XYZ file of C-alpha atoms in Angstrom:
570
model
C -36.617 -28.584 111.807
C -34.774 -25.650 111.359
C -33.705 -23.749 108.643
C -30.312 -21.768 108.445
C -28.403 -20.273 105.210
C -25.497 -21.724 104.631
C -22.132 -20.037 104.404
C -20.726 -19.261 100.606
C -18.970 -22.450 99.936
C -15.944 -21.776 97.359
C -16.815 -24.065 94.797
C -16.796 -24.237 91.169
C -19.497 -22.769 89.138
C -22.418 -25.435 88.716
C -23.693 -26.293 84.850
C -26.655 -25.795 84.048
C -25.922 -22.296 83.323
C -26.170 -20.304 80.290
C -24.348 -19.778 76.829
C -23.701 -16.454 75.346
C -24.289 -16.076 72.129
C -22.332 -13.454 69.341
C -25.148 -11.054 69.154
C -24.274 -10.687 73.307
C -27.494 -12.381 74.076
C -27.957 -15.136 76.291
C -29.971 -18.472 76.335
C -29.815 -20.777 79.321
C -28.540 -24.763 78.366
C -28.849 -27.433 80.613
C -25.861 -29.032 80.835
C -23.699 -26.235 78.516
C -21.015 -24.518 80.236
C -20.675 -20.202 80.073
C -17.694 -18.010 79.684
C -18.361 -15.968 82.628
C -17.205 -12.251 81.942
C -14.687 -10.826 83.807
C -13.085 -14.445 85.152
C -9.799 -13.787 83.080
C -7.211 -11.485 86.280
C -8.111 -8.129 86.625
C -7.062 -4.941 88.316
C -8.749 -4.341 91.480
C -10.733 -1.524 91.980
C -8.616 1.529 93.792
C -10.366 3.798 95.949
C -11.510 6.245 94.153
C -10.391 9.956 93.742
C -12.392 12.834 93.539
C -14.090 14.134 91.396
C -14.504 11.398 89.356
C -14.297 13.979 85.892
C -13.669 17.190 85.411
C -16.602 19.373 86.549
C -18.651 19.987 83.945
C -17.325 17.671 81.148
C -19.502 14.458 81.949
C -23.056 13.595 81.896
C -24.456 10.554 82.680
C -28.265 9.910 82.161
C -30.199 8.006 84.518
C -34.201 6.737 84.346
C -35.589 5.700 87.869
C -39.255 5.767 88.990
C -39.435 9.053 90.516
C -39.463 10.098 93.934
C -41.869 8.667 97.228
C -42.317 12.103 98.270
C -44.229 12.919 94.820
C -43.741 16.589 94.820
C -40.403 16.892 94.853
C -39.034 15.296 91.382
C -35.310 13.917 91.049
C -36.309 15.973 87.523
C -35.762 19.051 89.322
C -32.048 17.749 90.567
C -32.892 17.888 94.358
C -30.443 18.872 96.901
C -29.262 15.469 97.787
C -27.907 15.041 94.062
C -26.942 18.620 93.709
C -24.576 17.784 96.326
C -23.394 14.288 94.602
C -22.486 16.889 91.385
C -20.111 18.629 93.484
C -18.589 16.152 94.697
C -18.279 13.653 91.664
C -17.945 16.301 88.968
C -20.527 14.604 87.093
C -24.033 15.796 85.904
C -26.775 13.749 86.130
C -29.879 14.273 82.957
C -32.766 12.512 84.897
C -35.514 10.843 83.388
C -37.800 10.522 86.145
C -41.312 8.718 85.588
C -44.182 8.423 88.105
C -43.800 5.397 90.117
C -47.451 4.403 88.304
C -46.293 4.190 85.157
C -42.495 3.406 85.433
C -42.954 -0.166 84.672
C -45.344 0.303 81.613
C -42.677 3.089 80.405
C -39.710 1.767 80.775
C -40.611 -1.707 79.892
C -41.549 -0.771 76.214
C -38.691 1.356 76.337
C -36.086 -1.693 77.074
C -38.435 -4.161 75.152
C -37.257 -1.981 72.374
C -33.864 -1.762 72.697
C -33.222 1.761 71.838
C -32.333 5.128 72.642
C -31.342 3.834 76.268
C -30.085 5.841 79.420
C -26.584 5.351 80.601
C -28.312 3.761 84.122
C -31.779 2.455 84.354
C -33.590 1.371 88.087
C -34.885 -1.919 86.933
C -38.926 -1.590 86.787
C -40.485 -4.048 89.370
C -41.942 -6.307 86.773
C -38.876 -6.611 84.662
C -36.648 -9.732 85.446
C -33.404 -8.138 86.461
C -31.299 -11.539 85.025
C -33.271 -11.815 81.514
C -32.255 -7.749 81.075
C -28.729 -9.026 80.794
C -29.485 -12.275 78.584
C -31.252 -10.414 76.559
C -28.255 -7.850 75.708
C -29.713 -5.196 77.297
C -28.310 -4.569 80.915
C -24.159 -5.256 80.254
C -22.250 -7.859 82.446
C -20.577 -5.690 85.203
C -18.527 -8.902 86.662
C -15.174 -6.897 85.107
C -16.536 -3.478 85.445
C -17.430 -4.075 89.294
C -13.759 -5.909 89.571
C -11.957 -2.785 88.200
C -14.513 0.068 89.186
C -16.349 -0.815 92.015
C -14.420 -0.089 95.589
C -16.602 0.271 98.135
C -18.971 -2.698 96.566
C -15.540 -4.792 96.307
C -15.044 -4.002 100.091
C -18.602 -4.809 101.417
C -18.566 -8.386 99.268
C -14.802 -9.135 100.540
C -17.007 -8.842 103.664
C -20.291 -10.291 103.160
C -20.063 -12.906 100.234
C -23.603 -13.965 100.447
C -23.888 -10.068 98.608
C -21.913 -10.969 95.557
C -24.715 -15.144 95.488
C -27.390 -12.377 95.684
C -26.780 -10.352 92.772
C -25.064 -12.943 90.617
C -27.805 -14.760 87.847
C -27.750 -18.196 86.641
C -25.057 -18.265 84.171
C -22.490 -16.788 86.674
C -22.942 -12.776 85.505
C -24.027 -10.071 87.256
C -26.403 -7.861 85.371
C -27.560 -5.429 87.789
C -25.998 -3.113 90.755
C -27.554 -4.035 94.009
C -29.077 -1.633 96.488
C -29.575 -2.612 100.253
C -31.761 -3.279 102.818
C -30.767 -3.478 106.568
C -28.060 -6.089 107.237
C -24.908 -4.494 106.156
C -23.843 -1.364 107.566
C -23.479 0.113 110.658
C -22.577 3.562 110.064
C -21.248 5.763 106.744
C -17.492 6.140 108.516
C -17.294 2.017 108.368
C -17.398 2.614 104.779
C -14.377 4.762 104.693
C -12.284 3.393 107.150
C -13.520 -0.577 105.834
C -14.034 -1.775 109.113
C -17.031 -3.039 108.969
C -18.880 -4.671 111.864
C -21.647 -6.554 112.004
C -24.902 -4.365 112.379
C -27.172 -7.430 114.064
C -31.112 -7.657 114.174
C -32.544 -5.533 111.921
C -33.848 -2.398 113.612
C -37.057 -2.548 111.478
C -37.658 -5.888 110.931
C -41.485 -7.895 110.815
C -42.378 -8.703 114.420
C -45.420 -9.785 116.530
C -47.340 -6.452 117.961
C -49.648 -6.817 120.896
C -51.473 -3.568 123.097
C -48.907 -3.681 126.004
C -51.646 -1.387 127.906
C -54.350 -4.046 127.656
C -51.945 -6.623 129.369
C -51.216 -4.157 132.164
C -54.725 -3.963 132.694
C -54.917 -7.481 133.066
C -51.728 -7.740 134.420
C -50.527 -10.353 132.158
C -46.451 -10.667 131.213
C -45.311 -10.215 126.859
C -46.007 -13.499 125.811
C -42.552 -15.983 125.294
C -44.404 -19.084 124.497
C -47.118 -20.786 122.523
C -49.000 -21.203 125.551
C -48.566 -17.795 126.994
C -50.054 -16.524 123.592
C -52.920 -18.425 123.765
C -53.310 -17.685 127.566
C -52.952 -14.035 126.377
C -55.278 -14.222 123.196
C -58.034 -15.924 125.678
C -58.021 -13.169 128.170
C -58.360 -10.526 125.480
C -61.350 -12.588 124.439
C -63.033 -12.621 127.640
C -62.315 -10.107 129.983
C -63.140 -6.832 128.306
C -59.185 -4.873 128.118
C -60.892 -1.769 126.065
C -63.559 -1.155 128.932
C -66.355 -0.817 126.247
C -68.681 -3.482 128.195
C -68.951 -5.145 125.117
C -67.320 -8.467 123.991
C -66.185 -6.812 120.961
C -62.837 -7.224 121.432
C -60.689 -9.384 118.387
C -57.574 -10.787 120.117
C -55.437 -11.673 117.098
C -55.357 -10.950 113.700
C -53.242 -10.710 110.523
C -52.008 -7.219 109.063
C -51.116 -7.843 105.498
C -52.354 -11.166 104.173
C -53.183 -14.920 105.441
C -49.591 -16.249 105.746
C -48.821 -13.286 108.066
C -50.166 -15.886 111.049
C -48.024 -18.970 110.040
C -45.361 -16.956 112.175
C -46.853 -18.941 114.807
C -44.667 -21.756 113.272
C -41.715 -20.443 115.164
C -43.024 -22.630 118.148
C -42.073 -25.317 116.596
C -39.077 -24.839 114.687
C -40.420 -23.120 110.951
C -39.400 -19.823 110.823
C -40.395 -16.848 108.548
C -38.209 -15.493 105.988
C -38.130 -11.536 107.349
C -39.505 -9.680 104.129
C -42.353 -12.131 103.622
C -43.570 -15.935 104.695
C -41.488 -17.212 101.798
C -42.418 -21.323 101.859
C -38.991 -22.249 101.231
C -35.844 -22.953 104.035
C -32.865 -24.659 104.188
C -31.785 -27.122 107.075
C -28.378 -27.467 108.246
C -27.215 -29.854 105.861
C -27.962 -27.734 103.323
C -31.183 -29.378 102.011
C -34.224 -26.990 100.859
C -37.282 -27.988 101.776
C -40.505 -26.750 101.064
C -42.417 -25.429 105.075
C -46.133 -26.282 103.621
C -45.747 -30.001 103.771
C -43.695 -30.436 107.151
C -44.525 -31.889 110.086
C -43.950 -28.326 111.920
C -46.385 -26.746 109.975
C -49.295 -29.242 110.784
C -48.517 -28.410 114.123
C -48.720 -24.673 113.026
C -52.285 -25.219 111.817
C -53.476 -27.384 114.717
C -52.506 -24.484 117.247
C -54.488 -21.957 114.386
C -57.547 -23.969 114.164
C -57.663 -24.294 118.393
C -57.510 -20.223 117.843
C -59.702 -19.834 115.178
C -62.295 -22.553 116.878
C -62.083 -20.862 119.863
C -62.838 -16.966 118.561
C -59.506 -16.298 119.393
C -58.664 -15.337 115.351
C -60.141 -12.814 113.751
C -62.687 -14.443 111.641
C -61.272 -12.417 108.145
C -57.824 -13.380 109.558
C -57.551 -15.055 105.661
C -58.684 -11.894 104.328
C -56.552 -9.286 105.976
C -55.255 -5.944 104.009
C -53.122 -2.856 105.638
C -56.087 -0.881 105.348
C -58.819 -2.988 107.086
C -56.040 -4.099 109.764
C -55.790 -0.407 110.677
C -59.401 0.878 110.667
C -59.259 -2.002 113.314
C -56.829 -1.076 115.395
C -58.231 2.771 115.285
C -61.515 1.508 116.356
C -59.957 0.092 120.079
C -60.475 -3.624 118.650
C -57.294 -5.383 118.121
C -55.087 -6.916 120.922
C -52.481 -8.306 118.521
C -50.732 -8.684 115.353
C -48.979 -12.094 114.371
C -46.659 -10.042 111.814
C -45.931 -6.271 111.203
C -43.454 -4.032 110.270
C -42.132 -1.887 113.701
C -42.164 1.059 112.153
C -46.106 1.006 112.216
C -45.924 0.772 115.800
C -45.850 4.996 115.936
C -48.847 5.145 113.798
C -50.933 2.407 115.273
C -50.279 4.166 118.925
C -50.738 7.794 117.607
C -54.197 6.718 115.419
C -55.277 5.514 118.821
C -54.330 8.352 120.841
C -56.119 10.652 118.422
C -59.058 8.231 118.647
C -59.166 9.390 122.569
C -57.593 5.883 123.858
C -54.753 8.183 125.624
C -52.480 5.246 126.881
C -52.886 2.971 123.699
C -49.506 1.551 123.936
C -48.734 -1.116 120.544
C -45.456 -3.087 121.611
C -42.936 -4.993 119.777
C -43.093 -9.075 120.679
C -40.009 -11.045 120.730
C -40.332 -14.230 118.038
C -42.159 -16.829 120.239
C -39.236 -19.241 121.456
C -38.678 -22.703 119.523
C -38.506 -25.910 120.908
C -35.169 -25.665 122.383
C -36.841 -22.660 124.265
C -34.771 -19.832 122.390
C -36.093 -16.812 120.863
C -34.596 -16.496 116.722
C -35.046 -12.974 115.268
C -34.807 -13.721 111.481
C -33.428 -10.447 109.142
C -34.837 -9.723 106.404
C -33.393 -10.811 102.804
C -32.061 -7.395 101.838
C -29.397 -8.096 98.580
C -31.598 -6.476 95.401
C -30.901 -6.186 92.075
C -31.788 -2.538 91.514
C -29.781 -0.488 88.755
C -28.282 -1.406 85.176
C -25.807 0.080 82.969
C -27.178 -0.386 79.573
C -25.835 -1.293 76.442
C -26.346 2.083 74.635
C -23.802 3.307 77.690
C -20.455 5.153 76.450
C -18.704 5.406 79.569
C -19.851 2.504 81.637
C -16.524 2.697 83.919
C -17.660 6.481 85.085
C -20.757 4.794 85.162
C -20.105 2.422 87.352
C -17.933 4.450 89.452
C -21.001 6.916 89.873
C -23.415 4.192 91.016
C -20.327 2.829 93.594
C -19.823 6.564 94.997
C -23.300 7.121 95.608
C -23.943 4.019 97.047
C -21.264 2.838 99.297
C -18.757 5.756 99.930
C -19.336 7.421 103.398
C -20.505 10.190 101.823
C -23.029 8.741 99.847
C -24.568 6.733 102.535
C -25.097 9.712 104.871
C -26.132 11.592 101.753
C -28.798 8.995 100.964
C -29.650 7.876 104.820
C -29.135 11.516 106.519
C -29.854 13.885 103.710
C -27.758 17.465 103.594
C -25.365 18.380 106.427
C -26.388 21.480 107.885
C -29.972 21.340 106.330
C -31.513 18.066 107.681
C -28.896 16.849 109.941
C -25.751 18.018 111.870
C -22.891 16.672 112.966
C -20.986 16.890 115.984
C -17.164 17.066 117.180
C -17.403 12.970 118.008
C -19.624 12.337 114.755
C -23.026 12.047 116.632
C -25.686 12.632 113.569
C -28.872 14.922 114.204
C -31.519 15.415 112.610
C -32.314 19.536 112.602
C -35.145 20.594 113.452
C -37.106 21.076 109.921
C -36.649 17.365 109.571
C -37.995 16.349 112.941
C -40.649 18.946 113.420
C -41.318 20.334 109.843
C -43.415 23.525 109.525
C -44.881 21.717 106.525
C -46.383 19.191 108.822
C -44.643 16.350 107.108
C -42.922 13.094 108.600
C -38.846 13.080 109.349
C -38.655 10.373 106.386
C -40.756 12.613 104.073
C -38.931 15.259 105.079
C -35.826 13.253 103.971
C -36.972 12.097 100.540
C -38.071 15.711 99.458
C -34.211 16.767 99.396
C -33.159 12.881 97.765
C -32.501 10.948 100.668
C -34.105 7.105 101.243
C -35.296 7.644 97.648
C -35.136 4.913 94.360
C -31.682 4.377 93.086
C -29.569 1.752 94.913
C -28.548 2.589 98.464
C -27.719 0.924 101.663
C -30.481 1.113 104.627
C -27.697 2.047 107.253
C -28.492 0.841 111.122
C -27.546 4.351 112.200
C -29.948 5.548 109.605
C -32.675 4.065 111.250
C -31.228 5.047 114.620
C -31.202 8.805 113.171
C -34.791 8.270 111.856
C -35.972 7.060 115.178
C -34.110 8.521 118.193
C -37.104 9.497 119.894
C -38.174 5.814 119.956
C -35.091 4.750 122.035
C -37.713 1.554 122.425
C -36.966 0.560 118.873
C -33.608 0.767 118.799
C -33.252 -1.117 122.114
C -35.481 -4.578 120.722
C -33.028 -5.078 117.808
C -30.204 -4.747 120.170
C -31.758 -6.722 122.656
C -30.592 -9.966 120.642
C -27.398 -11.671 120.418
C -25.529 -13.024 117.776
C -26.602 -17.115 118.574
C -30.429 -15.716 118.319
C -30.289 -13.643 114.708
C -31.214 -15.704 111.509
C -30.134 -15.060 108.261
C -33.587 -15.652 105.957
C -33.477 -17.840 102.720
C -32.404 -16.102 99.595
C -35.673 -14.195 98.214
C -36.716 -15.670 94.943
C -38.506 -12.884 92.583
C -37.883 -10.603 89.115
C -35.090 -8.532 91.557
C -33.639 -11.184 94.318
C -31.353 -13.706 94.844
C -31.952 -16.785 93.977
C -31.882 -17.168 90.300
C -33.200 -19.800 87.935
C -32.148 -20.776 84.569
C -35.075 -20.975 81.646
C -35.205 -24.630 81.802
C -35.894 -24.542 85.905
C -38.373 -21.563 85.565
C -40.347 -23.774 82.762
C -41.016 -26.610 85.462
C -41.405 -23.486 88.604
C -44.366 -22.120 85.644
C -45.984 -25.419 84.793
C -46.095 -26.525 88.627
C -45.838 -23.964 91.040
C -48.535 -21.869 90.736
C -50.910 -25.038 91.367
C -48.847 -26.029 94.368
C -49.167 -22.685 96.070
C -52.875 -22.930 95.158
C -53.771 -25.305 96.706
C -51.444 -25.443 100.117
C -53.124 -22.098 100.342
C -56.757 -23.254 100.188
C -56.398 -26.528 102.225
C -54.197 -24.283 105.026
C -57.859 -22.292 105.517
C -59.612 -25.175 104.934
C -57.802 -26.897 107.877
C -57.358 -23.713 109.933
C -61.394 -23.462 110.219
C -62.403 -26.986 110.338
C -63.698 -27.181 107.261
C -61.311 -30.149 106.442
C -59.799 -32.495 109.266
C -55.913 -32.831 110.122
C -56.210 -36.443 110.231
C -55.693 -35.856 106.332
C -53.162 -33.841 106.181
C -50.834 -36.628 104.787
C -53.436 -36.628 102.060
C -52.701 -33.388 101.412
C -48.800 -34.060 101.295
C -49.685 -37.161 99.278
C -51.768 -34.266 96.342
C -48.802 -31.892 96.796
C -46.426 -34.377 95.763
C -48.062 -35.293 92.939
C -48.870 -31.718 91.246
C -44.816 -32.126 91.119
C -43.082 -31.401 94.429
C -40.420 -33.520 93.569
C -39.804 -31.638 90.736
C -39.708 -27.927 92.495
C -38.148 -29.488 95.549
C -35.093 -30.087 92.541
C -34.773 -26.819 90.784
C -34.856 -24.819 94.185
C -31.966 -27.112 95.361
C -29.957 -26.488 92.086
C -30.466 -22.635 92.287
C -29.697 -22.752 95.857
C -26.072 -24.631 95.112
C -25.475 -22.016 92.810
C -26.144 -19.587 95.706
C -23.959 -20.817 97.974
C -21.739 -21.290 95.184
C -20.995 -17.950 93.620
């Protein structure tokens, strides 16, 4: 079974959307059609001139959760933004909040209603969808139609941008920042030839000690049974040299569904961000990956690794933290699913530990049955900044958020920092990083380095391939695996489902996701362990299916279908 998103069909809006009422809020109706703002002809967005306003005569106001790099505040207008003044002619009043407490803050903040900024970063827990029906994030559909060039440009591009950010009664609420996916480098934006960036260079992968297989002289695994070929070696024949049989040949880094990635063997493939349980075949049918035929075959090949010592007995207990005091202590052979940027810091821990060629290696996705390797991206459309109601110029407002996002000089302000301070530029356009950013006197991290000046920071932005490739060029390695794929081998993952992604729901659908869902996930959960250790057999797994069904699978099966139409439809 495989699992593909569909191109945006060009449909008709779907019912079951939502009616706006005259005090501008909104309450989803089942079969009730909306007036969708902004559907009536516009005039396009024109690329914009600058400055956007006189120096000096406009302020906008803008809350965020305050900066990674906590002490450098965006309070203090850092050099990134200073430089977005001079170029937009607008001053920015920040309201910065610790990350901590931004969601506490500004959630009784908007659950009020008053005294609003012109721009908000929606907190994490806030739905960004229910902001809008609720009157207090505007509709942008006619604001992003007239104001918004660069976004315009990128969704005459990529359409599946404008499904992601669009809730269930057809309006868009919220201005989306970016993961990898979309661009290649800041000049694309202001030439608008965009081209296709590929695999993501930092997406979740397999990790396994390339060293230790040298020493056993043993090839990357491809297949299922070159991992477990692999995983039994590690178990038996001593690759850290201790003398001990101490060594734990697989576990997972972040949680238990981190090792269902093993499911690629047999056609069920992750989601890129995080083991979502939801796909879509190639008919366009969503399915739900926990009762499938592909993933009993998933836990069969688990339970032969977990029977065999092969799995790291707290494999269903795994955290960042516990993962990594592993690894550090010369234990770990493999990871079934990690970011690659941890790759540095997994090597240097162990170098610093005194395991000198410790040497933590990207895996290629373990090939499918048709014997082909699929890379899937990560979903990377968010819903991450509002204009609120309380707004008096939402146009500058919105041409403000566009600039900084998706002009070529806001994408090499937010990915590169300041030119001349953290990176240069050469004749032919080759960005550096300088020298304070790469080898800081501070002893702090490129990235750090980057976010104490603005850069990579909260408001929306685009994760830019050549920001990465910036970020990274003395791990040529890195760069080279995400280019190593072609086009035929690069997934696109299922629309995320969650307070700030894609795939939106109206009230009536998240009443049945509420009443059933939660017991669903419960219990697939605790009967994957159950069968991954023995503890129950596979021979009733079609019980299992036969339970799942009736806490209401039907039911969610139908409501994810429904918001997925509307996906592809918008």
């Amino acid at each position: 079974m495989t699992g593909v998103v569909a191109g945006v069909l060009t449909v008709s809006l779907l019912a079951g959307c939502a009616q706006t009422k005259g005090d501008g809020k909104v309450e989803t109706k089942g079969e009730e059609k909306t007036e969708i703002q902004g559907t009536e002809a516009v005039k396009k967005a024109e690329k914009p001139q600058l400055p956007l306003a006189e120096t000096g005569k406009e302020t906008l106001t803008i809350a965020t959760m305050d900066n990674w790099f906590a002490t450098k505040s965006y309070n203090d207008n850092l050099p990134v933004y200073e430089e977005f003044e001079k170029l937009t002619g607008v001053k920015i009043v920040w309201e910065a909040i610790p990350i901590n407490d931004y969601d506490q803050v500004m959630g009784t903040r908007l659950a009020s209603g008053k005294n609003l900024p012109d721009i908000f970063v929606i907190p994490w827990e806030a739905n960004a969808d229910q902001l809008g029906f609720d009157g207090i994030a505007m509709p942008l559909n006619q604001l992003m139609d007239e104001n918004a060039y660069y976004l315009n440009q990128l969704m005459d591009k990529y359409p599946v941008v404008r499904s992601g950010i669009t809730a269930a009664d057809g309006n868009i609420y919220a201005y989306p920042g970016f993961g990898e996916g979309f661009i290649n480098t800041a000049k694309e934006l202001e030439t608008g030839e965009l081209t296709d960036p590929g695999a993501n260079v930092c997406p979740n992968v397999s990790m396994i000690r390339k060293d230790w297989l040298d020493k056993l002289n043993l090839k990357v695994p491809e297949t299922v049974d070159d991992w477990y070929n692999v995983l039994k070696a590690f178990k038996t024949q001593d690759p850290n040299g201790n003398g001990k049989a101490d060594e734990i040949p697989l576990t997972a880094t972040f949680n238990v569904r981190d090792i269902y990635r093993f499911g690629e063997a047999f056609g069920l493939y992750r989601s890129g961000n995080a083991e979502c349980r939801w796909d879509v075949a190639e008919d366009g049918k969503v399915f739900f990956k926990d009762t499938t035929e592909a993933f009993k075959k998933t836990l069969e090949f688990l339970n032969k690794l977990y029977v065999e010592g092969l799995l790291d007995p707290e494999y269903a207990t795994a955290g960042y933290d516990k993962t990594s005091e592993k690894i550090s202590r010369d234990l770990l052979g493999s990871l079934s699913s990690d970011w690659m940027s941890n790759i540095a810091t997994y090597n240097g821990n162990l170098k610093t530990a005194g395991v000198e060629d410790a040497n933590w290696v990207a895996v290629k996705p373990i090939k499918n049955p048709e014997g082909k390797s699929m890379i899937t991206n990560r979903w990377s459309v968010w819903k991450t900044a509002a204009i609120s109601k309380d707004c008096k110029n939402p146009e500058l407002a919105m041409k403000w958020l566009d600039f900084q996002t998706l002009s070529a000089q806001g994408v090499a302000l937010t990915n590169f920092g300041v030119e001349d301070i953290s990176y240069t530029k050469s004749d032919d356009g080759k960005i550096t990083l300088t020298q304070d950013a790469v080898q800081n006197p501070d002893g702090i991290g490129a990235q750090e380095y980057l976010r104490s000046l603005g850069a990579w920071g909260q408001l929306p932005y685009p994760q830019a391939k050549e920001g990465y490739e910036v970020l990274w060029a003395d791990q040529p390695e890195i760069i080279e695996f995400a280019n190593s794929f072609t086009s035929d081998q690069i997934r696109q993952p299922f629309p995320n489902s969650g307070t700030k992604a894609a795939l939106a729901f109206t009230d009536e659908e998240n009443a049945i996701r509420t009443e059933v869902e939660t017991n669903i996930e419960t219990y697939c959960d605790e009967m994957a362990i159950k069968f991954i250790e023995g503890k129950e057999s596979l021979d009733k797994f079609d019980e299992y299916v036969a339970t799942v069904e009736s806490y209401g699978l039907s039911q969610l099966l139908e409501v994810h279908q429904s918001a997925y139409d509307r996906f592809v439809a918008n």
